Amino acid sequence: MTHHPGLLRTAPLPRETTSSLICRIASRYGMEAKVLRSCWQWRNYPPGHDGGGTRADAEVLLNAPGRQLLAGLCGVEEDVLARALPSWRQEDSKLSAGKNGVPAAAWRTGGAVAGPVAFGCRLCAARRTGTAVRVVRYAPRWERVCARHRRWLLDADADQPLEHLDARSVPEVAAAQRRWTGVARRAARAGADPEKVFALAYAVVARWWEQALHWDRETIWPRRLHQVAGGNAGTELERWRIVGRDAVVFPEVVAVADALLDRPWPSWRGATAGPGVRGRCPPTGRSAAGWASGSGGGGWGRWLPPTTAAR
């Protein structure tokens, strides 16, 4: 393929996967991604789901000639790509085999390369690139809200068609992302790793989530779940409990992370591992969502859709 550098410049988006960038370049040239990928020699096959189909979080590692080729195709300098793409300078033993100077590539899953991978907001992509194409990027769970468009951006490793949830009717989710910035700073001042604080809070709240169907007096999480499901989860409640969990519990995860810092961080690491936190919040014994939101709990409605519960 003959390429004229800069003819169709395709700039990387912050923390985008290399695989996602290759797909966007192919789209700019009006070709299928697999056709453009033939410019590299591949050392293995793309990771797929059990039921078939390539995973959206599939990532690409390139050798030095392969990186040079990609830089030429997108018309962007290598140092710019190195700053934007977390996988840019990562290589693999498979890439060292073969002839020198041959562009080579190897497939990996994004989570094994540089952490959690999520879909990007297509509306933001359209605003920056002029095209509402799919973008896949590395994003921790505390950066999943598109504040501009009020979308919760979903994990890219799951075998399901959705890329985002509509969070416009649950403003507390976006508020929690803003709150997390202060919690992270507070953790750092306390000498704690913000990522570890978040992971511990997430583990605690995820445990509560699994038990929440048996909490008869809770309404907060069911309300949010139906809202992110479009207003009513209907007969697909179990599916939405899986797809919507992270968005629904996010405000409580941030609140619990903040509460963990009320005590010296080392003392919490042991305390939160015990049975006392598995069903009730340690400080008050209230249900998880009720305590963390300050509402005190009250009335689950058994997770039934509103139209069903009213019968």
PDB file of C-alpha atoms in Angstrom:
ATOM      1  CA  MET A   1       0.000   0.000   0.000  1.00  0.00           C
ATOM      2  CA  THR A   2       1.434   3.367  -0.972  1.00  0.00           C
ATOM      3  CA  HIS A   3       1.021   6.061   1.637  1.00  0.00           C
ATOM      4  CA  HIS A   4       1.705   9.767   1.521  1.00  0.00           C
ATOM      5  CA  PRO A   5       2.426  10.928   5.090  1.00  0.00           C
ATOM      6  CA  GLY A   6      -0.156  13.334   6.396  1.00  0.00           C
ATOM      7  CA  LEU A   7      -2.558  12.827   3.481  1.00  0.00           C
ATOM      8  CA  LEU A   8      -5.261  11.506   5.822  1.00  0.00           C
ATOM      9  CA  ARG A   9      -3.987  12.399   9.252  1.00  0.00           C
ATOM     10  CA  THR A  10      -5.576  10.397  12.051  1.00  0.00           C
ATOM     11  CA  ALA A  11      -4.533  11.617  15.477  1.00  0.00           C
ATOM     12  CA  PRO A  12      -4.668   9.241  18.429  1.00  0.00           C
ATOM     13  CA  LEU A  13      -7.057   9.933  21.288  1.00  0.00           C
ATOM     14  CA  PRO A  14      -5.691   9.959  24.855  1.00  0.00           C
ATOM     15  CA  ARG A  15      -5.054   6.432  26.177  1.00  0.00           C
ATOM     16  CA  GLU A  16      -6.528   4.831  23.081  1.00  0.00           C
ATOM     17  CA  THR A  17      -5.650   1.248  22.273  1.00  0.00           C
ATOM     18  CA  THR A  18      -3.380   0.773  19.272  1.00  0.00           C
ATOM     19  CA  SER A  19      -5.937  -1.619  17.832  1.00  0.00           C
ATOM     20  CA  SER A  20      -8.621   1.079  18.047  1.00  0.00           C
ATOM     21  CA  LEU A  21      -6.375   3.569  16.257  1.00  0.00           C
ATOM     22  CA  ILE A  22      -5.687   1.078  13.453  1.00  0.00           C
ATOM     23  CA  CYS A  23      -9.432   0.598  12.986  1.00  0.00           C
ATOM     24  CA  ARG A  24      -9.986   4.357  12.791  1.00  0.00           C
ATOM     25  CA  ILE A  25      -7.177   4.750  10.259  1.00  0.00           C
ATOM     26  CA  ALA A  26      -8.752   2.039   8.120  1.00  0.00           C
ATOM     27  CA  SER A  27     -12.072   3.873   8.317  1.00  0.00           C
ATOM     28  CA  ARG A  28     -10.400   7.087   7.118  1.00  0.00           C
ATOM     29  CA  TYR A  29      -9.034   5.222   4.090  1.00  0.00           C
ATOM     30  CA  GLY A  30     -12.410   3.639   3.416  1.00  0.00           C
ATOM     31  CA  MET A  31     -11.271   0.076   3.950  1.00  0.00           C
ATOM     32  CA  GLU A  32     -11.913  -2.753   6.365  1.00  0.00           C
ATOM     33  CA  ALA A  33      -9.581  -2.962   9.342  1.00  0.00           C
ATOM     34  CA  LYS A  34      -8.448  -6.467   8.387  1.00  0.00           C
ATOM     35  CA  VAL A  35      -7.223  -5.137   5.032  1.00  0.00           C
ATOM     36  CA  LEU A  36      -5.099  -2.473   6.693  1.00  0.00           C
ATOM     37  CA  ARG A  37      -3.800  -4.982   9.246  1.00  0.00           C
ATOM     38  CA  SER A  38      -2.344  -7.024   6.387  1.00  0.00           C
ATOM     39  CA  CYS A  39       0.449  -4.420   6.259  1.00  0.00           C
ATOM     40  CA  TRP A  40       1.960  -6.163   9.299  1.00  0.00           C
ATOM     41  CA  GLN A  41       3.149  -9.721   9.780  1.00  0.00           C
ATOM     42  CA  TRP A  42       1.081 -11.190  12.585  1.00  0.00           C
ATOM     43  CA  ARG A  43       2.575 -13.607  15.093  1.00  0.00           C
ATOM     44  CA  ASN A  44      -0.695 -14.903  16.521  1.00  0.00           C
ATOM     45  CA  TYR A  45      -4.486 -14.658  16.259  1.00  0.00           C
ATOM     46  CA  PRO A  46      -6.742 -11.996  17.783  1.00  0.00           C
ATOM     47  CA  PRO A  47      -8.312 -12.863  21.144  1.00  0.00           C
ATOM     48  CA  GLY A  48     -11.947 -13.837  20.810  1.00  0.00           C
ATOM     49  CA  HIS A  49     -15.021 -14.578  22.879  1.00  0.00           C
ATOM     50  CA  ASP A  50     -16.077 -18.138  23.633  1.00  0.00           C
ATOM     51  CA  GLY A  51     -19.039 -17.750  21.307  1.00  0.00           C
ATOM     52  CA  GLY A  52     -16.894 -16.372  18.482  1.00  0.00           C
ATOM     53  CA  GLY A  53     -15.988 -12.892  17.374  1.00  0.00           C
ATOM     54  CA  THR A  54     -12.966 -10.738  18.203  1.00  0.00           C
ATOM     55  CA  ARG A  55     -12.958  -9.063  21.589  1.00  0.00           C
ATOM     56  CA  ALA A  56     -13.413  -5.286  21.572  1.00  0.00           C
ATOM     57  CA  ASP A  57     -10.549  -4.981  24.063  1.00  0.00           C
ATOM     58  CA  ALA A  58      -8.111  -6.770  21.742  1.00  0.00           C
ATOM     59  CA  GLU A  59      -4.817  -4.892  21.751  1.00  0.00           C
ATOM     60  CA  VAL A  60      -1.877  -4.777  19.342  1.00  0.00           C
ATOM     61  CA  LEU A  61       1.833  -4.743  20.145  1.00  0.00           C
ATOM     62  CA  LEU A  62       4.216  -3.621  17.388  1.00  0.00           C
ATOM     63  CA  ASN A  63       7.931  -3.982  16.797  1.00  0.00           C
ATOM     64  CA  ALA A  64      10.007  -0.912  15.842  1.00  0.00           C
ATOM     65  CA  PRO A  65       9.374  -1.208  12.063  1.00  0.00           C
ATOM     66  CA  GLY A  66       5.713  -1.816  12.819  1.00  0.00           C
ATOM     67  CA  ARG A  67       5.535   1.381  14.851  1.00  0.00           C
ATOM     68  CA  GLN A  68       7.226   3.310  12.077  1.00  0.00           C
ATOM     69  CA  LEU A  69       4.670   1.971   9.610  1.00  0.00           C
ATOM     70  CA  LEU A  70       1.744   2.989  11.812  1.00  0.00           C
ATOM     71  CA  ALA A  71       3.182   6.475  12.316  1.00  0.00           C
ATOM     72  CA  GLY A  72       3.369   6.870   8.553  1.00  0.00           C
ATOM     73  CA  LEU A  73      -0.139   5.597   7.983  1.00  0.00           C
ATOM     74  CA  CYS A  74      -1.715   8.008  10.435  1.00  0.00           C
ATOM     75  CA  GLY A  75       0.595  10.909   9.614  1.00  0.00           C
ATOM     76  CA  VAL A  76       1.540  11.474  13.254  1.00  0.00           C
ATOM     77  CA  GLU A  77       5.012  11.611  14.796  1.00  0.00           C
ATOM     78  CA  GLU A  78       6.108   8.627  16.869  1.00  0.00           C
ATOM     79  CA  ASP A  79       6.671  10.682  20.008  1.00  0.00           C
ATOM     80  CA  VAL A  80       3.048  11.863  19.854  1.00  0.00           C
ATOM     81  CA  LEU A  81       1.866   8.267  19.501  1.00  0.00           C
ATOM     82  CA  ALA A  82       4.108   7.209  22.382  1.00  0.00           C
ATOM     83  CA  ARG A  83       2.458   9.748  24.687  1.00  0.00           C
ATOM     84  CA  ALA A  84      -1.082   8.841  23.647  1.00  0.00           C
ATOM     85  CA  LEU A  85      -0.965   5.039  23.287  1.00  0.00           C
ATOM     86  CA  PRO A  86      -0.163   3.089  26.486  1.00  0.00           C
ATOM     87  CA  SER A  87       0.885   0.001  24.509  1.00  0.00           C
ATOM     88  CA  TRP A  88       3.192   1.881  22.131  1.00  0.00           C
ATOM     89  CA  ARG A  89       6.604   0.842  23.474  1.00  0.00           C
ATOM     90  CA  GLN A  90       5.610  -2.547  24.792  1.00  0.00           C
ATOM     91  CA  GLU A  91       6.949  -5.471  22.808  1.00  0.00           C
ATOM     92  CA  ASP A  92       6.749  -9.233  22.969  1.00  0.00           C
ATOM     93  CA  SER A  93       9.216 -12.059  22.448  1.00  0.00           C
ATOM     94  CA  LYS A  94       7.215 -13.130  19.413  1.00  0.00           C
ATOM     95  CA  LEU A  95       8.048  -9.829  17.711  1.00  0.00           C
ATOM     96  CA  SER A  96      11.805 -10.392  17.809  1.00  0.00           C
ATOM     97  CA  ALA A  97      11.542 -13.394  15.502  1.00  0.00           C
ATOM     98  CA  GLY A  98      11.636 -13.019  11.727  1.00  0.00           C
ATOM     99  CA  LYS A  99      13.511 -10.807   9.328  1.00  0.00           C
ATOM    100  CA  ASN A 100      14.939  -7.510  10.476  1.00  0.00           C
ATOM    101  CA  GLY A 101      13.067  -4.487   9.240  1.00  0.00           C
ATOM    102  CA  VAL A 102       9.793  -6.338   8.704  1.00  0.00           C
ATOM    103  CA  PRO A 103       6.782  -4.673  10.394  1.00  0.00           C
ATOM    104  CA  ALA A 104       5.430  -7.256  12.820  1.00  0.00           C
ATOM    105  CA  ALA A 105       2.535  -7.292  15.282  1.00  0.00           C
ATOM    106  CA  ALA A 106       1.141  -9.486  18.026  1.00  0.00           C
ATOM    107  CA  TRP A 107      -2.305  -9.615  19.589  1.00  0.00           C
ATOM    108  CA  ARG A 108      -2.967  -9.309  23.304  1.00  0.00           C
ATOM    109  CA  THR A 109      -5.932  -8.433  25.491  1.00  0.00           C
ATOM    110  CA  GLY A 110      -5.880  -4.851  26.664  1.00  0.00           C
ATOM    111  CA  GLY A 111      -6.248  -5.768  30.320  1.00  0.00           C
ATOM    112  CA  ALA A 112      -2.995  -7.732  30.156  1.00  0.00           C
ATOM    113  CA  VAL A 113      -1.159  -4.790  28.599  1.00  0.00           C
ATOM    114  CA  ALA A 114      -2.064  -1.602  30.431  1.00  0.00           C
ATOM    115  CA  GLY A 115      -5.112  -2.078  32.634  1.00  0.00           C
ATOM    116  CA  PRO A 116      -8.912  -1.859  32.297  1.00  0.00           C
ATOM    117  CA  VAL A 117     -10.267  -1.098  28.830  1.00  0.00           C
ATOM    118  CA  ALA A 118     -13.549   0.671  28.107  1.00  0.00           C
ATOM    119  CA  PHE A 119     -15.412   2.075  25.140  1.00  0.00           C
ATOM    120  CA  GLY A 120     -15.020   5.759  24.426  1.00  0.00           C
ATOM    121  CA  CYS A 121     -17.899   8.169  23.941  1.00  0.00           C
ATOM    122  CA  ARG A 122     -18.811   8.256  20.244  1.00  0.00           C
ATOM    123  CA  LEU A 123     -20.220  11.773  20.565  1.00  0.00           C
ATOM    124  CA  CYS A 124     -16.918  13.016  21.945  1.00  0.00           C
ATOM    125  CA  ALA A 125     -15.067  11.138  19.208  1.00  0.00           C
ATOM    126  CA  ALA A 126     -17.248  12.831  16.597  1.00  0.00           C
ATOM    127  CA  ARG A 127     -16.552  16.209  18.171  1.00  0.00           C
ATOM    128  CA  ARG A 128     -12.790  15.660  17.960  1.00  0.00           C
ATOM    129  CA  THR A 129     -12.476  13.681  14.743  1.00  0.00           C
ATOM    130  CA  GLY A 130     -15.592  14.556  12.752  1.00  0.00           C
ATOM    131  CA  THR A 131     -16.747  10.931  12.681  1.00  0.00           C
ATOM    132  CA  ALA A 132     -18.832   9.057  15.254  1.00  0.00           C
ATOM    133  CA  VAL A 133     -16.703   5.912  15.164  1.00  0.00           C
ATOM    134  CA  ARG A 134     -16.058   3.386  17.906  1.00  0.00           C
ATOM    135  CA  VAL A 135     -13.117   4.199  20.138  1.00  0.00           C
ATOM    136  CA  VAL A 136     -11.617   1.843  22.704  1.00  0.00           C
ATOM    137  CA  ARG A 137      -9.349   3.246  25.381  1.00  0.00           C
ATOM    138  CA  TYR A 138      -7.751   2.450  28.712  1.00  0.00           C
ATOM    139  CA  ALA A 139      -9.850   3.888  31.534  1.00  0.00           C
ATOM    140  CA  PRO A 140     -10.034   2.977  35.232  1.00  0.00           C
ATOM    141  CA  ARG A 141     -13.471   2.551  36.785  1.00  0.00           C
ATOM    142  CA  TRP A 142     -13.352   5.995  38.377  1.00  0.00           C
ATOM    143  CA  GLU A 143     -13.126   7.651  34.937  1.00  0.00           C
ATOM    144  CA  ARG A 144     -16.090   6.045  33.206  1.00  0.00           C
ATOM    145  CA  VAL A 145     -18.481   9.000  33.091  1.00  0.00           C
ATOM    146  CA  CYS A 146     -18.521  11.243  30.044  1.00  0.00           C
ATOM    147  CA  ALA A 147     -19.374  14.465  31.857  1.00  0.00           C
ATOM    148  CA  ARG A 148     -20.306  16.281  28.637  1.00  0.00           C
ATOM    149  CA  HIS A 149     -22.857  13.726  27.442  1.00  0.00           C
ATOM    150  CA  ARG A 150     -23.736  12.053  30.770  1.00  0.00           C
ATOM    151  CA  ARG A 151     -22.812   8.568  29.628  1.00  0.00           C
ATOM    152  CA  TRP A 152     -21.377   5.711  31.654  1.00  0.00           C
ATOM    153  CA  LEU A 153     -18.807   4.027  29.405  1.00  0.00           C
ATOM    154  CA  LEU A 154     -18.852   0.246  29.668  1.00  0.00           C
ATOM    155  CA  ASP A 155     -16.047  -2.288  29.850  1.00  0.00           C
ATOM    156  CA  ALA A 156     -14.869  -3.399  26.428  1.00  0.00           C
ATOM    157  CA  ASP A 157     -14.049  -6.958  27.506  1.00  0.00           C
ATOM    158  CA  ALA A 158     -17.640  -8.182  27.802  1.00  0.00           C
ATOM    159  CA  ASP A 159     -19.457 -10.003  25.027  1.00  0.00           C
ATOM    160  CA  GLN A 160     -22.460  -7.659  24.812  1.00  0.00           C
ATOM    161  CA  PRO A 161     -23.506  -4.998  22.278  1.00  0.00           C
ATOM    162  CA  LEU A 162     -23.759  -1.886  24.448  1.00  0.00           C
ATOM    163  CA  GLU A 163     -20.956   0.667  24.633  1.00  0.00           C
ATOM    164  CA  HIS A 164     -22.488   2.998  27.201  1.00  0.00           C
ATOM    165  CA  LEU A 165     -25.387   3.555  29.573  1.00  0.00           C
ATOM    166  CA  ASP A 166     -27.456   6.735  29.634  1.00  0.00           C
ATOM    167  CA  ALA A 167     -26.714   8.354  33.008  1.00  0.00           C
ATOM    168  CA  ARG A 168     -28.604  11.612  32.457  1.00  0.00           C
ATOM    169  CA  SER A 169     -31.316  10.612  34.921  1.00  0.00           C
ATOM    170  CA  VAL A 170     -28.813   9.630  37.638  1.00  0.00           C
ATOM    171  CA  PRO A 171     -26.780  12.823  38.200  1.00  0.00           C
ATOM    172  CA  GLU A 172     -25.278  11.358  41.364  1.00  0.00           C
ATOM    173  CA  VAL A 173     -23.124   9.104  39.183  1.00  0.00           C
ATOM    174  CA  ALA A 174     -21.384  12.022  37.468  1.00  0.00           C
ATOM    175  CA  ALA A 175     -21.198  13.806  40.831  1.00  0.00           C
ATOM    176  CA  ALA A 176     -19.395  10.792  42.275  1.00  0.00           C
ATOM    177  CA  GLN A 177     -16.728  11.011  39.566  1.00  0.00           C
ATOM    178  CA  ARG A 178     -16.135  14.650  40.487  1.00  0.00           C
ATOM    179  CA  ARG A 179     -16.032  13.694  44.155  1.00  0.00           C
ATOM    180  CA  TRP A 180     -13.470  10.971  43.498  1.00  0.00           C
ATOM    181  CA  THR A 181     -10.869  13.567  42.510  1.00  0.00           C
ATOM    182  CA  GLY A 182     -10.911  14.927  46.051  1.00  0.00           C
ATOM    183  CA  VAL A 183     -10.942  11.451  47.580  1.00  0.00           C
ATOM    184  CA  ALA A 184      -7.882  10.482  45.533  1.00  0.00           C
ATOM    185  CA  ARG A 185      -6.030  13.582  46.692  1.00  0.00           C
ATOM    186  CA  ARG A 186      -7.007  12.838  50.270  1.00  0.00           C
ATOM    187  CA  ALA A 187      -5.737   9.268  49.945  1.00  0.00           C
ATOM    188  CA  ALA A 188      -2.417  10.468  48.576  1.00  0.00           C
ATOM    189  CA  ARG A 189      -2.023  12.900  51.474  1.00  0.00           C
ATOM    190  CA  ALA A 190      -2.696  10.006  53.877  1.00  0.00           C
ATOM    191  CA  GLY A 191       0.068   7.964  52.260  1.00  0.00           C
ATOM    192  CA  ALA A 192      -2.352   5.524  50.640  1.00  0.00           C
ATOM    193  CA  ASP A 193      -2.435   4.443  47.015  1.00  0.00           C
ATOM    194  CA  PRO A 194      -5.716   5.858  45.607  1.00  0.00           C
ATOM    195  CA  GLU A 195      -6.032   2.866  43.269  1.00  0.00           C
ATOM    196  CA  LYS A 196      -5.850   0.450  46.207  1.00  0.00           C
ATOM    197  CA  VAL A 197      -8.340   2.493  48.219  1.00  0.00           C
ATOM    198  CA  PHE A 198     -10.763   2.411  45.313  1.00  0.00           C
ATOM    199  CA  ALA A 199     -10.229  -1.322  44.756  1.00  0.00           C
ATOM    200  CA  LEU A 200     -10.987  -2.083  48.405  1.00  0.00           C
ATOM    201  CA  ALA A 201     -14.120   0.079  48.404  1.00  0.00           C
ATOM    202  CA  TYR A 202     -15.238  -1.511  45.154  1.00  0.00           C
ATOM    203  CA  ALA A 203     -14.769  -5.017  46.555  1.00  0.00           C
ATOM    204  CA  VAL A 204     -16.828  -4.161  49.641  1.00  0.00           C
ATOM    205  CA  VAL A 205     -19.687  -2.564  47.693  1.00  0.00           C
ATOM    206  CA  ALA A 206     -19.674  -5.347  45.089  1.00  0.00           C
ATOM    207  CA  ARG A 207     -20.217  -7.803  47.947  1.00  0.00           C
ATOM    208  CA  TRP A 208     -23.159  -5.744  49.154  1.00  0.00           C
ATOM    209  CA  TRP A 209     -24.528  -5.694  45.618  1.00  0.00           C
ATOM    210  CA  GLU A 210     -24.586  -9.483  45.504  1.00  0.00           C
ATOM    211  CA  GLN A 211     -26.602  -9.567  48.730  1.00  0.00           C
ATOM    212  CA  ALA A 212     -28.854  -6.626  47.884  1.00  0.00           C
ATOM    213  CA  LEU A 213     -31.680  -8.675  46.393  1.00  0.00           C
ATOM    214  CA  HIS A 214     -32.437  -9.831  49.926  1.00  0.00           C
ATOM    215  CA  TRP A 215     -32.608  -6.331  51.385  1.00  0.00           C
ATOM    216  CA  ASP A 216     -36.338  -5.682  51.489  1.00  0.00           C
ATOM    217  CA  ARG A 217     -36.123  -2.044  52.589  1.00  0.00           C
ATOM    218  CA  GLU A 218     -33.846  -0.631  49.909  1.00  0.00           C
ATOM    219  CA  THR A 219     -34.911   1.587  46.985  1.00  0.00           C
ATOM    220  CA  ILE A 220     -31.817   3.473  45.840  1.00  0.00           C
ATOM    221  CA  TRP A 221     -30.053   0.858  43.757  1.00  0.00           C
ATOM    222  CA  PRO A 222     -33.242  -0.513  42.128  1.00  0.00           C
ATOM    223  CA  ARG A 223     -34.235   3.013  41.101  1.00  0.00           C
ATOM    224  CA  ARG A 224     -30.854   3.671  39.517  1.00  0.00           C
ATOM    225  CA  LEU A 225     -30.798   0.303  37.795  1.00  0.00           C
ATOM    226  CA  HIS A 226     -34.127   0.897  36.079  1.00  0.00           C
ATOM    227  CA  GLN A 227     -33.038   4.399  35.063  1.00  0.00           C
ATOM    228  CA  VAL A 228     -29.789   3.309  33.394  1.00  0.00           C
ATOM    229  CA  ALA A 229     -31.785   0.536  31.697  1.00  0.00           C
ATOM    230  CA  GLY A 230     -33.859   3.173  29.944  1.00  0.00           C
ATOM    231  CA  GLY A 231     -36.487   3.615  32.638  1.00  0.00           C
ATOM    232  CA  ASN A 232     -37.519   0.004  33.152  1.00  0.00           C
ATOM    233  CA  ALA A 233     -35.376  -3.138  33.053  1.00  0.00           C
ATOM    234  CA  GLY A 234     -38.528  -5.143  32.339  1.00  0.00           C
ATOM    235  CA  THR A 235     -38.044  -8.867  31.868  1.00  0.00           C
ATOM    236  CA  GLU A 236     -34.254  -8.470  31.423  1.00  0.00           C
ATOM    237  CA  LEU A 237     -33.591  -7.603  35.055  1.00  0.00           C
ATOM    238  CA  GLU A 238     -30.832 -10.193  35.500  1.00  0.00           C
ATOM    239  CA  ARG A 239     -28.996  -8.985  32.416  1.00  0.00           C
ATOM    240  CA  TRP A 240     -29.221  -5.374  33.535  1.00  0.00           C
ATOM    241  CA  ARG A 241     -27.973  -6.274  37.007  1.00  0.00           C
ATOM    242  CA  ILE A 242     -24.766  -7.443  35.310  1.00  0.00           C
ATOM    243  CA  VAL A 243     -24.457  -4.689  32.710  1.00  0.00           C
ATOM    244  CA  GLY A 244     -25.468  -1.830  34.994  1.00  0.00           C
ATOM    245  CA  ARG A 245     -23.783  -2.795  38.252  1.00  0.00           C
ATOM    246  CA  ASP A 246     -20.679  -0.596  38.073  1.00  0.00           C
ATOM    247  CA  ALA A 247     -22.641   2.511  37.160  1.00  0.00           C
ATOM    248  CA  VAL A 248     -25.327   1.890  39.785  1.00  0.00           C
ATOM    249  CA  VAL A 249     -22.960   1.330  42.707  1.00  0.00           C
ATOM    250  CA  PHE A 250     -20.355   3.924  41.720  1.00  0.00           C
ATOM    251  CA  PRO A 251     -21.590   6.683  44.098  1.00  0.00           C
ATOM    252  CA  GLU A 252     -21.431   4.237  47.003  1.00  0.00           C
ATOM    253  CA  VAL A 253     -17.966   3.015  46.015  1.00  0.00           C
ATOM    254  CA  VAL A 254     -16.660   6.576  46.136  1.00  0.00           C
ATOM    255  CA  ALA A 255     -18.461   7.248  49.435  1.00  0.00           C
ATOM    256  CA  VAL A 256     -17.024   4.096  51.005  1.00  0.00           C
ATOM    257  CA  ALA A 257     -13.547   4.963  49.726  1.00  0.00           C
ATOM    258  CA  ASP A 258     -13.892   8.352  51.398  1.00  0.00           C
ATOM    259  CA  ALA A 259     -15.086   6.720  54.621  1.00  0.00           C
ATOM    260  CA  LEU A 260     -12.153   4.308  54.656  1.00  0.00           C
ATOM    261  CA  LEU A 261      -9.846   7.291  54.928  1.00  0.00           C
ATOM    262  CA  ASP A 262     -11.549   8.443  58.139  1.00  0.00           C
ATOM    263  CA  ARG A 263      -9.350   5.926  59.915  1.00  0.00           C
ATOM    264  CA  PRO A 264      -5.618   5.418  59.487  1.00  0.00           C
ATOM    265  CA  TRP A 265      -5.319   3.529  56.216  1.00  0.00           C
ATOM    266  CA  PRO A 266      -3.404   0.449  57.563  1.00  0.00           C
ATOM    267  CA  SER A 267      -6.101  -0.245  60.188  1.00  0.00           C
ATOM    268  CA  TRP A 268      -8.821  -0.424  57.531  1.00  0.00           C
ATOM    269  CA  ARG A 269      -7.040  -2.972  55.377  1.00  0.00           C
ATOM    270  CA  GLY A 270      -7.593  -5.624  58.002  1.00  0.00           C
ATOM    271  CA  ALA A 271     -10.934  -4.421  59.319  1.00  0.00           C
ATOM    272  CA  THR A 272     -12.693  -4.398  55.980  1.00  0.00           C
ATOM    273  CA  ALA A 273     -11.660  -7.957  55.199  1.00  0.00           C
ATOM    274  CA  GLY A 274     -13.734  -9.449  58.018  1.00  0.00           C
ATOM    275  CA  PRO A 275     -17.339 -10.678  58.082  1.00  0.00           C
ATOM    276  CA  GLY A 276     -18.557  -7.438  59.627  1.00  0.00           C
ATOM    277  CA  VAL A 277     -18.540  -5.630  56.282  1.00  0.00           C
ATOM    278  CA  ARG A 278     -20.097  -8.306  54.131  1.00  0.00           C
ATOM    279  CA  GLY A 279     -23.742  -7.366  54.540  1.00  0.00           C
ATOM    280  CA  ARG A 280     -23.794  -4.059  56.373  1.00  0.00           C
ATOM    281  CA  CYS A 281     -21.727  -0.943  56.373  1.00  0.00           C
ATOM    282  CA  PRO A 282     -19.140  -1.103  59.210  1.00  0.00           C
ATOM    283  CA  PRO A 283     -19.763   2.329  60.794  1.00  0.00           C
ATOM    284  CA  THR A 284     -23.556   2.212  61.113  1.00  0.00           C
ATOM    285  CA  GLY A 285     -24.978  -1.163  60.146  1.00  0.00           C
ATOM    286  CA  ARG A 286     -27.283   0.486  57.602  1.00  0.00           C
ATOM    287  CA  SER A 287     -27.745  -0.964  54.169  1.00  0.00           C
ATOM    288  CA  ALA A 288     -24.954  -0.020  51.770  1.00  0.00           C
ATOM    289  CA  ALA A 289     -26.687   2.432  49.469  1.00  0.00           C
ATOM    290  CA  GLY A 290     -28.696   4.034  52.250  1.00  0.00           C
ATOM    291  CA  TRP A 291     -25.657   4.675  54.420  1.00  0.00           C
ATOM    292  CA  ALA A 292     -23.307   5.894  51.719  1.00  0.00           C
ATOM    293  CA  SER A 293     -25.856   8.296  50.261  1.00  0.00           C
ATOM    294  CA  GLY A 294     -26.900   9.574  53.681  1.00  0.00           C
ATOM    295  CA  SER A 295     -30.518   8.554  53.142  1.00  0.00           C
ATOM    296  CA  GLY A 296     -30.681   5.877  55.804  1.00  0.00           C
ATOM    297  CA  GLY A 297     -32.095   3.271  53.437  1.00  0.00           C
ATOM    298  CA  GLY A 298     -35.727   2.346  52.987  1.00  0.00           C
ATOM    299  CA  GLY A 299     -37.825   0.084  50.803  1.00  0.00           C
ATOM    300  CA  TRP A 300     -36.311  -2.045  48.032  1.00  0.00           C
ATOM    301  CA  GLY A 301     -39.404  -2.871  46.051  1.00  0.00           C
ATOM    302  CA  ARG A 302     -37.788  -6.291  45.435  1.00  0.00           C
ATOM    303  CA  TRP A 303     -35.995  -4.995  42.309  1.00  0.00           C
ATOM    304  CA  LEU A 304     -39.190  -5.390  40.308  1.00  0.00           C
ATOM    305  CA  PRO A 305     -39.814  -2.986  37.428  1.00  0.00           C
ATOM    306  CA  PRO A 306     -42.197  -0.187  38.515  1.00  0.00           C
ATOM    307  CA  THR A 307     -44.990  -1.425  36.264  1.00  0.00           C
ATOM    308  CA  THR A 308     -44.724  -4.903  37.775  1.00  0.00           C
ATOM    309  CA  ALA A 309     -44.425  -3.779  41.396  1.00  0.00           C
ATOM    310  CA  ALA A 310     -47.588  -1.710  41.093  1.00  0.00           C
ATOM    311  CA  ARG A 311     -49.754  -4.707  40.239  1.00  0.00           C
TER     312      ARG A 311
END
